[in-house]
Amino acid sequence: MSAASAASRIHCPIDFGRQGRQAGYLRAPHSRDNSGWGTIEIPIYCLANGEGPTVLLTGGVHGDEYEGQIAISRLAQTLDVDRIQGRIIMMPAVNIPAVLADRRLSPIDGLDINRCFPGDARGTFTRMLAHFMDSVVLPHADVSVDLHTTGHSADCALSTNMHDLPDAAMRDKTLAAAAAFGAPYNVVFAGVDEGATFTSCVERRGIVSLGTELGGWGRVNIEGVRIAARGIDNILKHFGVIEGEPDLAQADGTFGTRHMMVRERDAFHFAPRDGLFEPTHYAGETVEEGAVAGYLHVIEDVDTPPIAITYARSGVIWCGAGPGRVRRGDAVCVVMEDFAPDRPAH
Ligand code: CA
């Protein structure tokens, strides 16, 4: 056991060096009024066979995001270890307190784990769990696919995502992995992350990192589940963990992934005040700069007509508002543009 794993308070039953199929539960301490030695069990699977890369598959980092949980759980329950060459670590419900509560934030300490990385071994439950993921799980991985959706707060165009990495070779390797995953879109973020996400942790360790947005609005997106399951299968094929070629046909008859970009400065559109937001377009629709993105209705005020919010740029809608009622400062729409790297390819 490494010094980093010894520092974690979470017990891991998996021997990452062992061949074959292992399934069990991380045991995370959670002292409560009626159970001072209480623990929370987090499912984990490790399949290893022969030599090959290690692919880490994570779902349920946000509890109200279902497609990745479903796709990873099904794969973990059904994949024959003899079919693989290498290792697959699967955690379909990383943030299980949030998963079982059907919430984005942890019901234990109110934190968003995806804003807590690299975490703290002696911190609150969520910080402790983030620290475990970074210090115990990630050192084993060569490739990480962290499956998200936009949860209750939004809907999204079905997509993978990645950062506009400063290392050109790593960026090209990640772009190739995204293309192999085969979602309709791949979104490259330029200046969007504050460094506290799981993705940033993965990147700091030099591991290929892909995220996804494959649903939202608090329901299971049927095509999102299909793309999640196929994308995982495609990634395993791309990295040689299972045999075969990635399937890149799209449901609309097109082929392959359209690489896009979200830049911080004008991709995000915010509500100017509290109200009921009426969007004009669905995620995935093409929109023009200056066109109406939606109307904000101030139902309680007889003197305020609907407030039009317009697109700051042309592009394709990546995320659109979900819940109807929004607060001043909430993002109601994110527009992506076609991929044009800030840094020249090497
Ligand atoms: Ca998410």
mmCIF file of C-alpha atoms and ligand atoms in Angstrom:
data_model
loop_
_atom_site.group_PDB
_atom_site.id
_atom_site.type_symbol
_atom_site.label_atom_id
_atom_site.label_comp_id
_atom_site.label_asym_id
_atom_site.label_seq_id
_atom_site.Cartn_x
_atom_site.Cartn_y
_atom_site.Cartn_z
ATOM 1 C CA MET A 1 0.000 0.000 0.000
ATOM 2 C CA SER A 2 1.400 3.404 -0.963
ATOM 3 C CA ALA A 3 1.744 6.280 1.483
ATOM 4 C CA ALA A 4 -1.051 8.122 -0.316
ATOM 5 C CA SER A 5 -3.520 5.240 0.046
ATOM 6 C CA ALA A 6 -2.490 4.704 3.684
ATOM 7 C CA ALA A 7 -3.487 8.295 4.384
ATOM 8 C CA SER A 8 -7.067 7.716 3.214
ATOM 9 C CA ARG A 9 -9.680 6.800 5.823
ATOM 10 C CA ILE A 10 -11.639 4.867 3.183
ATOM 11 C CA HIS A 11 -11.093 1.101 3.110
ATOM 12 C CA CYS A 12 -10.671 -0.409 -0.349
ATOM 13 C CA PRO A 13 -11.242 -4.186 -0.743
ATOM 14 C CA ILE A 14 -9.813 -4.285 -4.281
ATOM 15 C CA ASP A 15 -6.305 -5.585 -4.982
ATOM 16 C CA PHE A 16 -5.570 -3.599 -8.140
ATOM 17 C CA GLY A 17 -2.668 -5.924 -8.959
ATOM 18 C CA ARG A 18 -4.776 -9.078 -9.040
ATOM 19 C CA GLN A 19 -5.953 -10.771 -12.259
ATOM 20 C CA GLY A 20 -9.613 -11.683 -12.754
ATOM 21 C CA ARG A 21 -12.886 -10.088 -11.688
ATOM 22 C CA GLN A 22 -13.287 -8.378 -8.321
ATOM 23 C CA ALA A 23 -16.452 -6.653 -7.112
ATOM 24 C CA GLY A 24 -17.007 -5.129 -3.703
ATOM 25 C CA TYR A 25 -17.541 -1.989 -1.686
ATOM 26 C CA LEU A 26 -15.333 0.823 -0.567
ATOM 27 C CA ARG A 27 -16.110 1.415 3.087
ATOM 28 C CA ALA A 28 -16.124 5.109 3.955
ATOM 29 C CA PRO A 29 -16.460 6.094 7.624
ATOM 30 C CA HIS A 30 -19.561 8.130 8.438
ATOM 31 C CA SER A 31 -20.150 8.733 12.120
ATOM 32 C CA ARG A 32 -23.785 9.507 12.939
ATOM 33 C CA ASP A 33 -25.843 10.052 16.100
ATOM 34 C CA ASN A 34 -27.141 6.482 16.016
ATOM 35 C CA SER A 35 -24.044 4.809 14.513
ATOM 36 C CA GLY A 36 -20.709 6.121 15.720
ATOM 37 C CA TRP A 37 -18.781 3.523 13.678
ATOM 38 C CA GLY A 38 -21.146 3.756 10.717
ATOM 39 C CA THR A 39 -19.854 3.425 7.155
ATOM 40 C CA ILE A 40 -21.105 4.162 3.677
ATOM 41 C CA GLU A 41 -20.514 1.483 1.034
ATOM 42 C CA ILE A 42 -19.500 2.525 -2.470
ATOM 43 C CA PRO A 43 -19.596 -0.145 -5.227
ATOM 44 C CA ILE A 44 -16.385 -0.766 -7.160
ATOM 45 C CA TYR A 45 -15.429 -3.356 -9.774
ATOM 46 C CA CYS A 46 -11.996 -4.219 -11.119
ATOM 47 C CA LEU A 47 -11.549 -6.527 -14.117
ATOM 48 C CA ALA A 48 -7.991 -7.431 -15.102
ATOM 49 C CA ASN A 49 -6.676 -9.879 -17.658
ATOM 50 C CA GLY A 50 -3.151 -10.027 -19.094
ATOM 51 C CA GLU A 51 -1.192 -6.926 -20.093
ATOM 52 C CA GLY A 52 -2.775 -3.726 -21.332
ATOM 53 C CA PRO A 53 -3.869 -0.233 -20.382
ATOM 54 C CA THR A 54 -6.140 0.587 -17.441
ATOM 55 C CA VAL A 55 -9.414 2.363 -18.221
ATOM 56 C CA LEU A 56 -11.245 4.008 -15.317
ATOM 57 C CA LEU A 57 -15.019 4.450 -15.772
ATOM 58 C CA THR A 58 -16.844 6.672 -13.290
ATOM 59 C CA GLY A 59 -20.538 7.568 -12.983
ATOM 60 C CA GLY A 60 -22.664 9.232 -10.328
ATOM 61 C CA VAL A 61 -20.128 11.913 -9.394
ATOM 62 C CA HIS A 62 -23.291 14.006 -9.451
ATOM 63 C CA GLY A 63 -26.164 11.929 -8.058
ATOM 64 C CA ASP A 64 -28.937 13.153 -10.363
ATOM 65 C CA GLU A 65 -27.137 12.136 -13.576
ATOM 66 C CA TYR A 66 -28.345 8.704 -14.639
ATOM 67 C CA GLU A 67 -27.066 7.637 -18.059
ATOM 68 C CA GLY A 68 -23.475 6.912 -16.967
ATOM 69 C CA GLN A 69 -24.619 5.104 -13.830
ATOM 70 C CA ILE A 70 -26.807 2.826 -15.977
ATOM 71 C CA ALA A 71 -24.205 2.169 -18.684
ATOM 72 C CA ILE A 72 -21.323 1.453 -16.279
ATOM 73 C CA SER A 73 -23.431 -0.652 -13.916
ATOM 74 C CA ARG A 74 -24.724 -2.818 -16.766
ATOM 75 C CA LEU A 75 -21.216 -3.302 -18.182
ATOM 76 C CA ALA A 76 -19.799 -4.132 -14.747
ATOM 77 C CA GLN A 77 -22.510 -6.747 -14.197
ATOM 78 C CA THR A 78 -22.195 -8.406 -17.606
ATOM 79 C CA LEU A 79 -18.670 -8.048 -19.045
ATOM 80 C CA ASP A 80 -16.695 -11.308 -19.205
ATOM 81 C CA VAL A 81 -13.188 -10.673 -17.857
ATOM 82 C CA ASP A 82 -11.746 -13.156 -20.367
ATOM 83 C CA ARG A 83 -12.806 -10.781 -23.183
ATOM 84 C CA ILE A 84 -10.494 -7.995 -22.034
ATOM 85 C CA GLN A 85 -6.782 -7.361 -22.382
ATOM 86 C CA GLY A 86 -5.690 -4.937 -19.669
ATOM 87 C CA ARG A 87 -7.725 -3.602 -16.767
ATOM 88 C CA ILE A 88 -11.058 -1.799 -16.285
ATOM 89 C CA ILE A 89 -11.897 -0.114 -12.990
ATOM 90 C CA MET A 90 -15.600 0.703 -12.761
ATOM 91 C CA MET A 91 -17.360 2.910 -10.218
ATOM 92 C CA PRO A 92 -20.966 3.463 -11.377
ATOM 93 C CA ALA A 93 -21.978 5.472 -8.284
ATOM 94 C CA VAL A 94 -18.909 7.344 -6.997
ATOM 95 C CA ASN A 95 -20.879 9.824 -4.896
ATOM 96 C CA ILE A 96 -23.360 7.288 -3.543
ATOM 97 C CA PRO A 97 -24.936 9.526 -0.865
ATOM 98 C CA ALA A 98 -25.910 11.952 -3.658
ATOM 99 C CA VAL A 99 -26.912 9.077 -5.992
ATOM 100 C CA LEU A 100 -29.320 7.565 -3.461
ATOM 101 C CA ALA A 101 -30.720 11.016 -2.635
ATOM 102 C CA ASP A 102 -31.083 11.819 -6.383
ATOM 103 C CA ARG A 103 -29.191 15.073 -5.876
ATOM 104 C CA ARG A 104 -26.260 16.896 -7.430
ATOM 105 C CA LEU A 105 -24.857 17.913 -4.054
ATOM 106 C CA SER A 106 -23.985 15.598 -1.186
ATOM 107 C CA PRO A 107 -26.809 15.268 1.363
ATOM 108 C CA ILE A 108 -24.099 14.754 4.017
ATOM 109 C CA ASP A 109 -22.143 18.005 3.802
ATOM 110 C CA GLY A 110 -23.896 19.963 1.031
ATOM 111 C CA LEU A 111 -20.805 19.985 -1.220
ATOM 112 C CA ASP A 112 -20.439 19.417 -4.951
ATOM 113 C CA ILE A 113 -17.671 16.793 -5.088
ATOM 114 C CA ASN A 114 -16.735 18.002 -8.545
ATOM 115 C CA ARG A 115 -15.643 21.314 -6.994
ATOM 116 C CA CYS A 116 -13.653 19.635 -4.167
ATOM 117 C CA PHE A 117 -10.731 17.943 -5.921
ATOM 118 C CA PRO A 118 -8.042 16.991 -5.003
ATOM 119 C CA GLY A 119 -9.870 16.714 -1.662
ATOM 120 C CA ASP A 120 -8.615 16.206 1.881
ATOM 121 C CA ALA A 121 -8.067 12.895 3.731
ATOM 122 C CA ARG A 122 -9.200 14.522 6.982
ATOM 123 C CA GLY A 123 -11.915 16.736 5.462
ATOM 124 C CA THR A 124 -15.706 16.326 5.383
ATOM 125 C CA PHE A 125 -17.190 13.206 3.753
ATOM 126 C CA THR A 126 -17.136 14.693 0.242
ATOM 127 C CA ARG A 127 -13.570 16.020 0.575
ATOM 128 C CA MET A 128 -12.445 12.647 1.984
ATOM 129 C CA LEU A 129 -14.017 10.850 -0.994
ATOM 130 C CA ALA A 130 -12.423 13.252 -3.489
ATOM 131 C CA HIS A 131 -9.034 12.645 -1.869
ATOM 132 C CA PHE A 132 -9.526 8.876 -2.163
ATOM 133 C CA MET A 133 -10.362 9.129 -5.870
ATOM 134 C CA ASP A 134 -7.286 11.259 -6.555
ATOM 135 C CA SER A 135 -4.720 9.532 -4.343
ATOM 136 C CA VAL A 136 -5.819 5.866 -4.433
ATOM 137 C CA VAL A 137 -7.753 5.251 -7.666
ATOM 138 C CA LEU A 138 -6.212 7.612 -10.220
ATOM 139 C CA PRO A 139 -2.594 6.387 -9.912
ATOM 140 C CA HIS A 140 -3.736 3.087 -11.459
ATOM 141 C CA ALA A 141 -5.408 4.663 -14.527
ATOM 142 C CA ASP A 142 -4.102 5.380 -18.018
ATOM 143 C CA VAL A 143 -7.453 6.600 -19.357
ATOM 144 C CA SER A 144 -10.383 8.116 -17.442
ATOM 145 C CA VAL A 145 -13.932 8.471 -18.743
ATOM 146 C CA ASP A 146 -16.128 10.347 -16.256
ATOM 147 C CA LEU A 147 -19.758 10.126 -17.365
ATOM 148 C CA HIS A 148 -21.911 13.151 -16.539
ATOM 149 C CA THR A 149 -25.109 14.799 -17.662
ATOM 150 C CA THR A 150 -26.414 18.276 -16.918
ATOM 151 C CA GLY A 151 -28.618 16.920 -14.093
ATOM 152 C CA HIS A 152 -31.791 18.711 -13.091
ATOM 153 C CA SER A 153 -30.427 22.139 -13.986
ATOM 154 C CA ALA A 154 -30.203 21.847 -17.772
ATOM 155 C CA ASP A 155 -30.461 19.740 -20.897
ATOM 156 C CA CYS A 156 -27.523 19.270 -23.260
ATOM 157 C CA ALA A 157 -26.436 18.242 -26.725
ATOM 158 C CA LEU A 158 -25.076 14.695 -26.341
ATOM 159 C CA SER A 159 -21.336 15.193 -26.080
ATOM 160 C CA THR A 160 -17.966 14.285 -24.695
ATOM 161 C CA ASN A 161 -15.765 17.063 -23.315
ATOM 162 C CA MET A 162 -12.124 17.833 -22.615
ATOM 163 C CA HIS A 163 -9.838 20.769 -21.949
ATOM 164 C CA ASP A 164 -7.790 22.616 -24.536
ATOM 165 C CA LEU A 165 -4.650 21.021 -23.105
ATOM 166 C CA PRO A 166 -1.338 22.912 -23.235
ATOM 167 C CA ASP A 167 0.561 19.720 -24.175
ATOM 168 C CA ALA A 168 -0.120 19.281 -27.899
ATOM 169 C CA ALA A 169 0.611 15.532 -27.907
ATOM 170 C CA MET A 170 -1.780 14.963 -24.990
ATOM 171 C CA ARG A 171 -4.401 17.170 -26.606
ATOM 172 C CA ASP A 172 -4.202 15.195 -29.862
ATOM 173 C CA LYS A 173 -4.366 11.885 -27.959
ATOM 174 C CA THR A 174 -7.457 13.122 -26.087
ATOM 175 C CA LEU A 175 -9.092 14.431 -29.281
ATOM 176 C CA ALA A 176 -8.539 10.987 -30.850
ATOM 177 C CA ALA A 177 -10.098 9.318 -27.791
ATOM 178 C CA ALA A 178 -13.105 11.665 -28.002
ATOM 179 C CA ALA A 179 -13.512 10.876 -31.699
ATOM 180 C CA ALA A 180 -13.367 7.161 -30.847
ATOM 181 C CA PHE A 181 -16.019 7.556 -28.110
ATOM 182 C CA GLY A 182 -18.287 8.737 -30.909
ATOM 183 C CA ALA A 183 -20.797 11.084 -29.279
ATOM 184 C CA PRO A 184 -22.476 13.483 -31.737
ATOM 185 C CA TYR A 185 -20.342 16.346 -30.343
ATOM 186 C CA ASN A 186 -17.031 16.729 -28.511
ATOM 187 C CA VAL A 187 -16.669 20.007 -26.602
ATOM 188 C CA VAL A 188 -13.205 21.448 -25.971
ATOM 189 C CA PHE A 189 -13.226 23.890 -23.044
ATOM 190 C CA ALA A 190 -11.013 26.950 -23.204
ATOM 191 C CA GLY A 191 -10.730 28.679 -19.818
ATOM 192 C CA VAL A 192 -13.886 27.197 -18.264
ATOM 193 C CA ASP A 193 -12.515 25.111 -15.366
ATOM 194 C CA GLU A 194 -11.263 26.434 -12.032
ATOM 195 C CA GLY A 195 -9.027 23.436 -11.360
ATOM 196 C CA ALA A 196 -11.119 21.766 -8.612
ATOM 197 C CA THR A 197 -12.883 19.250 -10.860
ATOM 198 C CA PHE A 198 -12.127 15.541 -11.217
ATOM 199 C CA THR A 199 -11.096 16.220 -14.821
ATOM 200 C CA SER A 200 -8.399 18.645 -13.681
ATOM 201 C CA CYS A 201 -7.064 16.071 -11.198
ATOM 202 C CA VAL A 202 -6.912 13.432 -13.915
ATOM 203 C CA GLU A 203 -5.052 15.814 -16.228
ATOM 204 C CA ARG A 204 -2.546 16.795 -13.522
ATOM 205 C CA ARG A 205 -1.606 13.116 -13.269
ATOM 206 C CA GLY A 206 -0.960 12.890 -17.019
ATOM 207 C CA ILE A 207 -3.921 10.554 -17.621
ATOM 208 C CA VAL A 208 -6.093 10.803 -20.759
ATOM 209 C CA SER A 209 -9.301 12.458 -19.538
ATOM 210 C CA LEU A 210 -12.739 12.511 -21.137
ATOM 211 C CA GLY A 211 -15.933 13.839 -19.595
ATOM 212 C CA THR A 212 -19.435 13.585 -21.031
ATOM 213 C CA GLU A 213 -22.761 15.376 -20.967
ATOM 214 C CA LEU A 214 -25.323 12.775 -22.062
ATOM 215 C CA GLY A 215 -28.690 13.920 -20.738
ATOM 216 C CA GLY A 216 -30.340 16.140 -18.184
ATOM 217 C CA TRP A 217 -33.654 17.643 -17.062
ATOM 218 C CA GLY A 218 -33.930 15.018 -14.331
ATOM 219 C CA ARG A 219 -34.942 12.155 -16.641
ATOM 220 C CA VAL A 220 -33.193 9.239 -18.335
ATOM 221 C CA ASN A 221 -32.300 10.193 -21.913
ATOM 222 C CA ILE A 222 -32.745 7.023 -23.997
ATOM 223 C CA GLU A 223 -30.275 8.053 -26.716
ATOM 224 C CA GLY A 224 -27.924 9.278 -23.959
ATOM 225 C CA VAL A 225 -27.808 5.788 -22.440
ATOM 226 C CA ARG A 226 -27.165 4.277 -25.874
ATOM 227 C CA ILE A 227 -24.341 6.726 -26.619
ATOM 228 C CA ALA A 228 -22.859 6.175 -23.123
ATOM 229 C CA ALA A 229 -22.813 2.379 -23.511
ATOM 230 C CA ARG A 230 -21.528 2.477 -27.076
ATOM 231 C CA GLY A 231 -18.972 5.173 -26.211
ATOM 232 C CA ILE A 232 -17.491 3.012 -23.445
ATOM 233 C CA ASP A 233 -17.382 0.022 -25.820
ATOM 234 C CA ASN A 234 -15.721 2.242 -28.464
ATOM 235 C CA ILE A 235 -13.120 3.546 -25.973
ATOM 236 C CA LEU A 236 -12.241 0.006 -24.859
ATOM 237 C CA LYS A 237 -11.759 -0.926 -28.527
ATOM 238 C CA HIS A 238 -9.757 2.251 -29.290
ATOM 239 C CA PHE A 239 -7.271 1.454 -26.515
ATOM 240 C CA GLY A 240 -7.118 -2.274 -27.351
ATOM 241 C CA VAL A 241 -8.772 -3.493 -24.126
ATOM 242 C CA ILE A 242 -11.393 -5.339 -26.162
ATOM 243 C CA GLU A 243 -11.184 -6.386 -29.804
ATOM 244 C CA GLY A 244 -12.931 -4.605 -32.654
ATOM 245 C CA GLU A 245 -13.339 -1.198 -34.288
ATOM 246 C CA PRO A 246 -15.366 1.700 -32.818
ATOM 247 C CA ASP A 247 -18.894 2.168 -34.234
ATOM 248 C CA LEU A 248 -19.206 5.871 -35.144
ATOM 249 C CA ALA A 249 -22.567 6.054 -36.954
ATOM 250 C CA GLN A 250 -25.024 8.592 -35.490
ATOM 251 C CA ALA A 251 -28.771 8.214 -35.008
ATOM 252 C CA ASP A 252 -29.492 10.962 -37.589
ATOM 253 C CA GLY A 253 -27.593 9.119 -40.356
ATOM 254 C CA THR A 254 -24.404 11.194 -40.082
ATOM 255 C CA PHE A 255 -21.025 9.696 -39.208
ATOM 256 C CA GLY A 256 -18.483 10.648 -36.579
ATOM 257 C CA THR A 257 -18.107 13.376 -33.971
ATOM 258 C CA ARG A 258 -18.246 17.142 -34.555
ATOM 259 C CA HIS A 259 -15.508 18.826 -32.513
ATOM 260 C CA MET A 260 -16.681 22.052 -30.882
ATOM 261 C CA MET A 261 -15.385 24.639 -28.454
ATOM 262 C CA VAL A 262 -16.817 26.487 -25.459
ATOM 263 C CA ARG A 263 -14.969 29.690 -24.607
ATOM 264 C CA GLU A 264 -15.643 31.343 -21.306
ATOM 265 C CA ARG A 265 -16.038 34.892 -22.496
ATOM 266 C CA ASP A 266 -19.309 34.743 -24.433
ATOM 267 C CA ALA A 267 -20.567 31.144 -24.510
ATOM 268 C CA PHE A 268 -22.541 31.442 -21.260
ATOM 269 C CA HIS A 269 -25.774 33.447 -21.093
ATOM 270 C CA PHE A 270 -27.122 34.430 -17.677
ATOM 271 C CA ALA A 271 -30.533 35.420 -16.303
ATOM 272 C CA PRO A 272 -30.518 39.189 -15.532
ATOM 273 C CA ARG A 273 -32.960 38.688 -12.626
ATOM 274 C CA ASP A 274 -35.145 36.073 -10.954
ATOM 275 C CA GLY A 275 -37.994 34.791 -13.122
ATOM 276 C CA LEU A 276 -39.582 32.065 -15.204
ATOM 277 C CA PHE A 277 -37.366 31.330 -18.211
ATOM 278 C CA GLU A 278 -39.026 30.404 -21.508
ATOM 279 C CA PRO A 279 -36.298 29.033 -23.830
ATOM 280 C CA THR A 280 -36.584 29.485 -27.592
ATOM 281 C CA HIS A 281 -34.478 26.531 -28.753
ATOM 282 C CA TYR A 282 -33.548 23.006 -27.737
ATOM 283 C CA ALA A 283 -29.990 21.862 -27.012
ATOM 284 C CA GLY A 284 -28.337 20.861 -30.291
ATOM 285 C CA GLU A 285 -30.091 23.552 -32.387
ATOM 286 C CA THR A 286 -28.077 25.987 -34.522
ATOM 287 C CA VAL A 287 -28.605 29.638 -33.492
ATOM 288 C CA GLU A 288 -27.582 33.090 -34.732
ATOM 289 C CA GLU A 289 -25.980 35.953 -32.821
ATOM 290 C CA GLY A 290 -28.630 38.523 -31.830
ATOM 291 C CA ALA A 291 -31.566 36.098 -32.083
ATOM 292 C CA VAL A 292 -33.788 35.637 -29.030
ATOM 293 C CA ALA A 293 -32.505 32.837 -26.746
ATOM 294 C CA GLY A 294 -35.569 33.059 -24.541
ATOM 295 C CA TYR A 295 -37.796 35.271 -22.432
ATOM 296 C CA LEU A 296 -37.681 35.875 -18.739
ATOM 297 C CA HIS A 297 -41.179 36.257 -17.298
ATOM 298 C CA VAL A 298 -41.580 38.173 -14.046
ATOM 299 C CA ILE A 299 -45.008 36.736 -13.333
ATOM 300 C CA GLU A 300 -45.406 38.452 -9.973
ATOM 301 C CA ASP A 301 -44.935 41.979 -11.392
ATOM 302 C CA VAL A 302 -47.770 43.675 -13.361
ATOM 303 C CA ASP A 303 -45.430 46.356 -14.746
ATOM 304 C CA THR A 304 -42.700 44.144 -16.215
ATOM 305 C CA PRO A 305 -43.121 42.784 -19.763
ATOM 306 C CA PRO A 306 -41.224 39.612 -20.761
ATOM 307 C CA ILE A 307 -37.463 40.299 -20.902
ATOM 308 C CA ALA A 308 -35.764 39.020 -24.081
ATOM 309 C CA ILE A 309 -32.314 37.422 -23.719
ATOM 310 C CA THR A 310 -30.358 37.325 -26.989
ATOM 311 C CA TYR A 311 -27.480 35.158 -28.192
ATOM 312 C CA ALA A 312 -24.077 36.810 -27.822
ATOM 313 C CA ARG A 313 -22.685 34.593 -30.575
ATOM 314 C CA SER A 314 -23.687 32.208 -33.346
ATOM 315 C CA GLY A 315 -23.209 28.480 -32.870
ATOM 316 C CA VAL A 316 -24.929 25.361 -31.585
ATOM 317 C CA ILE A 317 -26.654 25.191 -28.209
ATOM 318 C CA TRP A 318 -24.641 22.924 -25.912
ATOM 319 C CA CYS A 319 -26.742 23.395 -22.761
ATOM 320 C CA GLY A 320 -30.158 24.912 -22.227
ATOM 321 C CA ALA A 321 -31.987 25.777 -19.002
ATOM 322 C CA GLY A 322 -34.125 23.070 -17.484
ATOM 323 C CA PRO A 323 -36.104 23.958 -14.406
ATOM 324 C CA GLY A 324 -38.233 26.898 -15.641
ATOM 325 C CA ARG A 325 -37.726 29.087 -12.586
ATOM 326 C CA VAL A 326 -34.255 30.630 -12.538
ATOM 327 C CA ARG A 327 -32.373 33.004 -10.284
ATOM 328 C CA ARG A 328 -30.508 36.129 -11.314
ATOM 329 C CA GLY A 329 -27.013 34.998 -12.378
ATOM 330 C CA ASP A 330 -28.045 31.442 -13.365
ATOM 331 C CA ALA A 331 -26.747 30.237 -16.743
ATOM 332 C CA VAL A 332 -29.766 29.747 -19.014
ATOM 333 C CA CYS A 333 -27.913 28.831 -22.199
ATOM 334 C CA VAL A 334 -24.407 27.852 -23.359
ATOM 335 C CA VAL A 335 -23.497 28.186 -27.037
ATOM 336 C CA MET A 336 -20.626 26.203 -28.563
ATOM 337 C CA GLU A 337 -18.712 27.054 -31.728
ATOM 338 C CA ASP A 338 -16.759 24.878 -34.133
ATOM 339 C CA PHE A 339 -13.355 23.751 -32.838
ATOM 340 C CA ALA A 340 -10.546 26.169 -33.614
ATOM 341 C CA PRO A 341 -7.598 25.612 -31.261
ATOM 342 C CA ASP A 342 -5.933 28.653 -29.717
ATOM 343 C CA ARG A 343 -2.629 26.801 -29.960
ATOM 344 C CA PRO A 344 -1.244 25.552 -33.265
ATOM 345 C CA ALA A 345 -1.066 21.793 -33.751
ATOM 346 C CA HIS A 346 2.464 20.376 -33.474
HETATM 347 CA CA CA B 1 -22.509 16.920 -14.054
#
